[in-house]
Amino acid sequence: MQVVLGHLGERIPFDMWRIDNLMNKLPVKLPAKKRVSEYLRNNFHLTTSGQFHDTPFHCALAEMGPSRIMFSVDYPYEEMAPAAAWFNKTELSDADRTRIGRTNAIKLFKLDLG
């Protein structure tokens, strides 16, 4: 199953280390085969929706990787022009900008856009 979380993952990527660390300290072990962070990186995708600030974006990018993030705006709460201006300026390789801005969504949602 694949799940899409908006707003750069609702702060979950910022707590991934802590979640794993605390889960390891539980007195009762859960029957999970992987760490929580591994499930997040394999089964979740994030959108930028409403989060157009470099620091949290690059933290989420570092935790999840460029293949797990998609550009989105969160209309009507945010506007396309400033969101697009931020996305065009933020530090990314051309390949990652294309992934995040286009091809990740095409692949995930199986869109016939080529």
CSV table of C-alpha atoms in Angstrom, one decimal:
chain,number,residue,atom,x,y,z
A,1,MET,CA,0.0,0.0,0.0
A,2,GLN,CA,1.2,3.5,-0.8
A,3,VAL,CA,0.0,6.5,1.3
A,4,VAL,CA,0.4,10.2,0.4
A,5,LEU,CA,0.9,12.7,3.3
A,6,GLY,CA,0.6,16.4,2.7
A,7,HIS,CA,2.5,19.3,4.3
A,8,LEU,CA,5.9,17.5,4.0
A,9,GLY,CA,4.6,14.6,6.0
A,10,GLU,CA,2.9,16.5,8.9
A,11,ARG,CA,6.3,16.6,10.7
A,12,ILE,CA,6.7,12.9,10.8
A,13,PRO,CA,10.0,12.9,8.8
A,14,PHE,CA,11.5,15.2,11.4
A,15,ASP,CA,10.8,12.6,14.1
A,16,MET,CA,11.8,9.4,12.3
A,17,TRP,CA,15.0,8.9,14.3
A,18,ARG,CA,13.2,9.5,17.5
A,19,ILE,CA,10.3,7.1,16.7
A,20,ASP,CA,12.8,4.4,15.8
A,21,ASN,CA,14.8,5.1,19.0
A,22,LEU,CA,11.8,5.0,21.3
A,23,MET,CA,10.4,1.9,19.6
A,24,ASN,CA,13.7,0.1,20.4
A,25,LYS,CA,13.3,1.1,24.1
A,26,LEU,CA,9.8,-0.3,24.5
A,27,PRO,CA,9.6,-3.1,27.1
A,28,VAL,CA,7.3,-5.0,24.8
A,29,LYS,CA,8.6,-5.8,21.3
A,30,LEU,CA,6.2,-5.3,18.5
A,31,PRO,CA,6.0,-8.0,15.8
A,32,ALA,CA,7.1,-5.6,13.0
A,33,LYS,CA,9.7,-6.9,10.6
A,34,LYS,CA,11.2,-3.5,10.0
A,35,ARG,CA,11.8,-0.2,11.7
A,36,VAL,CA,9.1,2.4,11.5
A,37,SER,CA,11.3,4.6,9.4
A,38,GLU,CA,11.7,1.8,6.8
A,39,TYR,CA,8.0,1.5,6.5
A,40,LEU,CA,7.7,5.3,6.1
A,41,ARG,CA,10.4,5.3,3.3
A,42,ASN,CA,8.9,2.4,1.5
A,43,ASN,CA,5.1,3.1,1.8
A,44,PHE,CA,4.7,6.8,2.1
A,45,HIS,CA,5.0,9.8,-0.2
A,46,LEU,CA,5.0,13.4,0.8
A,47,THR,CA,3.8,16.5,-0.9
A,48,THR,CA,5.0,20.0,-0.4
A,49,SER,CA,1.5,21.4,0.0
A,50,GLY,CA,1.7,24.6,1.9
A,51,GLN,CA,5.3,24.1,3.0
A,52,PHE,CA,7.4,26.4,0.9
A,53,HIS,CA,10.4,27.0,3.1
A,54,ASP,CA,13.8,25.5,2.4
A,55,THR,CA,14.8,24.2,5.8
A,56,PRO,CA,11.9,21.8,6.4
A,57,PHE,CA,11.8,20.9,2.7
A,58,HIS,CA,15.5,19.8,2.7
A,59,CYS,CA,15.0,17.9,6.0
A,60,ALA,CA,12.1,16.0,4.5
A,61,LEU,CA,14.2,15.4,1.3
A,62,ALA,CA,17.1,14.1,3.4
A,63,GLU,CA,14.9,11.7,5.3
A,64,MET,CA,12.6,10.4,2.5
A,65,GLY,CA,14.7,10.9,-0.7
A,66,PRO,CA,13.7,12.7,-3.9
A,67,SER,CA,11.6,9.8,-5.2
A,68,ARG,CA,9.2,10.2,-2.3
A,69,ILE,CA,8.3,13.9,-2.5
A,70,MET,CA,5.9,15.6,-4.9
A,71,PHE,CA,5.3,19.3,-5.5
A,72,SER,CA,1.9,20.5,-4.7
A,73,VAL,CA,0.4,23.8,-3.6
A,74,ASP,CA,-2.5,23.3,-1.1
A,75,TYR,CA,-5.0,25.6,-3.0
A,76,PRO,CA,-7.0,27.6,-1.9
A,77,TYR,CA,-4.9,28.1,1.2
A,78,GLU,CA,-1.7,28.8,-0.8
A,79,GLU,CA,-1.3,30.3,-4.2
A,80,MET,CA,0.4,28.8,-7.2
A,81,ALA,CA,2.7,31.7,-8.2
A,82,PRO,CA,4.7,32.0,-4.9
A,83,ALA,CA,4.8,28.2,-4.5
A,84,ALA,CA,6.2,27.7,-8.0
A,85,ALA,CA,8.7,30.6,-7.5
A,86,TRP,CA,10.0,28.9,-4.4
A,87,PHE,CA,10.2,25.5,-6.1
A,88,ASN,CA,12.1,27.0,-9.0
A,89,LYS,CA,14.6,28.6,-6.7
A,90,THR,CA,15.2,26.0,-4.0
A,91,GLU,CA,18.5,24.1,-4.3
A,92,LEU,CA,17.9,20.9,-6.2
A,93,SER,CA,19.6,19.1,-9.0
A,94,ASP,CA,17.7,19.3,-12.3
A,95,ALA,CA,17.0,15.5,-12.0
A,96,ASP,CA,15.5,15.9,-8.5
A,97,ARG,CA,13.5,19.0,-9.6
A,98,THR,CA,12.0,17.0,-12.5
A,99,ARG,CA,11.2,14.0,-10.1
A,100,ILE,CA,9.6,16.1,-7.5
A,101,GLY,CA,7.8,18.5,-9.9
A,102,ARG,CA,6.6,15.9,-12.3
A,103,THR,CA,7.7,12.3,-12.7
A,104,ASN,CA,7.1,11.0,-9.1
A,105,ALA,CA,3.4,11.8,-9.5
A,106,ILE,CA,3.2,10.3,-13.0
A,107,LYS,CA,4.8,7.1,-11.7
A,108,LEU,CA,2.8,6.9,-8.4
A,109,PHE,CA,-0.6,7.6,-9.9
A,110,LYS,CA,0.1,5.8,-13.2
A,111,LEU,CA,-0.7,8.8,-15.2
A,112,ASP,CA,-0.5,8.5,-19.0
A,113,LEU,CA,1.6,11.7,-19.5
A,114,GLY,CA,4.9,10.2,-20.6
